[in-house]
Amino acid sequence: MNKSELVAAIANESGLKKTEAEKALEAFENIVTAELAKGGKVQLVGFGTFEVSRRKERDGINPHSKEPMHIAASKAPKFKAGKALKDAVNV
């Protein structure tokens, strides 16, 4: 399912117009992005949690040249599924 299909499904499920559903989805994306950028997390009970994972700096190997290289510390967004979502998928 891509974004336009998701917008259509939200509109169908909620009774909103497609433009309203798209605005709601974009608002959700913006809010989650802003909260993760601040280092926070967004927890939707039963669905899951969006949070930031911190990766330590480390040494690695360039797969093309086989040369050693330094990999800087970074942050990455992470989603952890909630119990209700896991149960729904594993029916």
mmCIF file of C-alpha atoms in Angstrom:
data_model
loop_
_atom_site.group_PDB
_atom_site.id
_atom_site.type_symbol
_atom_site.label_atom_id
_atom_site.label_comp_id
_atom_site.label_asym_id
_atom_site.label_seq_id
_atom_site.Cartn_x
_atom_site.Cartn_y
_atom_site.Cartn_z
ATOM 1 C CA MET A 1 0.000 0.000 0.000
ATOM 2 C CA ASN A 2 1.414 3.363 -0.984
ATOM 3 C CA LYS A 3 0.546 6.800 0.392
ATOM 4 C CA SER A 4 -2.311 7.536 -2.019
ATOM 5 C CA GLU A 5 -3.868 4.132 -1.310
ATOM 6 C CA LEU A 6 -3.511 4.785 2.430
ATOM 7 C CA VAL A 7 -5.186 8.194 2.072
ATOM 8 C CA ALA A 8 -8.056 6.582 0.152
ATOM 9 C CA ALA A 9 -8.426 3.875 2.818
ATOM 10 C CA ILE A 10 -8.432 6.468 5.623
ATOM 11 C CA ALA A 11 -11.051 8.509 3.770
ATOM 12 C CA ASN A 12 -13.207 5.418 3.228
ATOM 13 C CA GLU A 13 -12.874 4.177 6.828
ATOM 14 C CA SER A 14 -13.407 7.549 8.525
ATOM 15 C CA GLY A 15 -15.921 9.160 6.186
ATOM 16 C CA LEU A 16 -13.569 12.083 5.524
ATOM 17 C CA LYS A 17 -12.952 13.542 2.103
ATOM 18 C CA LYS A 18 -9.684 12.452 0.490
ATOM 19 C CA THR A 19 -8.212 15.952 0.874
ATOM 20 C CA GLU A 20 -9.094 15.953 4.597
ATOM 21 C CA ALA A 21 -7.650 12.454 5.048
ATOM 22 C CA GLU A 22 -4.445 13.519 3.291
ATOM 23 C CA LYS A 23 -4.148 16.576 5.571
ATOM 24 C CA ALA A 24 -4.680 14.355 8.624
ATOM 25 C CA LEU A 25 -2.025 11.883 7.466
ATOM 26 C CA GLU A 26 0.458 14.671 6.723
ATOM 27 C CA ALA A 27 -0.244 16.216 10.143
ATOM 28 C CA PHE A 28 0.451 12.829 11.771
ATOM 29 C CA GLU A 29 3.719 12.467 9.827
ATOM 30 C CA ASN A 30 4.809 16.014 10.757
ATOM 31 C CA ILE A 31 4.006 15.568 14.445
ATOM 32 C CA VAL A 32 5.822 12.225 14.697
ATOM 33 C CA THR A 33 8.825 13.635 12.801
ATOM 34 C CA ALA A 34 9.018 16.719 15.032
ATOM 35 C CA GLU A 35 8.771 14.663 18.223
ATOM 36 C CA LEU A 36 11.485 12.226 17.103
ATOM 37 C CA ALA A 37 13.712 15.139 16.032
ATOM 38 C CA LYS A 38 13.453 16.455 19.620
ATOM 39 C CA GLY A 39 14.546 13.045 20.901
ATOM 40 C CA GLY A 40 11.095 12.094 22.179
ATOM 41 C CA LYS A 41 8.855 9.185 21.323
ATOM 42 C CA VAL A 42 5.260 8.699 20.213
ATOM 43 C CA GLN A 43 3.441 5.827 21.884
ATOM 44 C CA LEU A 44 0.115 4.574 20.528
ATOM 45 C CA VAL A 45 -1.101 1.965 23.021
ATOM 46 C CA GLY A 46 -1.906 -1.306 21.285
ATOM 47 C CA PHE A 47 -0.452 -0.139 17.962
ATOM 48 C CA GLY A 48 3.191 0.622 18.684
ATOM 49 C CA THR A 49 5.877 3.127 19.560
ATOM 50 C CA PHE A 50 7.919 5.402 17.327
ATOM 51 C CA GLU A 51 11.271 6.284 18.920
ATOM 52 C CA VAL A 52 14.863 7.217 18.147
ATOM 53 C CA SER A 53 17.607 4.610 18.234
ATOM 54 C CA ARG A 54 21.153 5.827 18.846
ATOM 55 C CA ARG A 55 23.983 4.063 17.058
ATOM 56 C CA LYS A 56 27.496 4.294 18.489
ATOM 57 C CA GLU A 57 30.460 5.205 16.329
ATOM 58 C CA ARG A 58 32.407 2.212 15.146
ATOM 59 C CA ASP A 59 34.984 0.978 12.698
ATOM 60 C CA GLY A 60 33.848 -0.940 9.647
ATOM 61 C CA ILE A 61 35.043 -2.138 6.269
ATOM 62 C CA ASN A 62 34.133 -0.582 2.928
ATOM 63 C CA PRO A 63 32.540 -3.504 1.038
ATOM 64 C CA HIS A 64 33.797 -2.269 -2.345
ATOM 65 C CA SER A 65 37.427 -1.550 -1.546
ATOM 66 C CA LYS A 66 37.810 -3.721 1.578
ATOM 67 C CA GLU A 67 39.501 -0.706 3.224
ATOM 68 C CA PRO A 68 38.854 -0.030 6.911
ATOM 69 C CA MET A 69 36.654 3.000 7.524
ATOM 70 C CA HIS A 70 35.220 4.934 10.443
ATOM 71 C CA ILE A 71 31.432 5.054 10.802
ATOM 72 C CA ALA A 72 30.214 8.077 12.769
ATOM 73 C CA ALA A 73 27.596 7.904 15.503
ATOM 74 C CA SER A 74 24.063 8.466 14.240
ATOM 75 C CA LYS A 75 20.407 8.371 15.171
ATOM 76 C CA ALA A 76 17.745 6.356 13.342
ATOM 77 C CA PRO A 77 13.966 6.268 13.682
ATOM 78 C CA LYS A 78 12.593 2.977 14.988
ATOM 79 C CA PHE A 79 9.104 1.492 15.265
ATOM 80 C CA LYS A 80 8.285 -1.162 17.823
ATOM 81 C CA ALA A 81 4.943 -2.897 17.237
ATOM 82 C CA GLY A 82 2.506 -3.147 20.154
ATOM 83 C CA LYS A 83 0.903 -6.363 21.381
ATOM 84 C CA ALA A 84 -2.474 -5.755 19.699
ATOM 85 C CA LEU A 85 -0.797 -5.133 16.321
ATOM 86 C CA LYS A 86 1.386 -8.231 16.693
ATOM 87 C CA ASP A 87 -1.654 -10.322 17.626
ATOM 88 C CA ALA A 88 -3.649 -8.996 14.639
ATOM 89 C CA VAL A 89 -0.832 -9.863 12.239
ATOM 90 C CA ASN A 90 -0.298 -13.325 13.719
ATOM 91 C CA VAL A 91 -3.911 -14.518 13.396
#
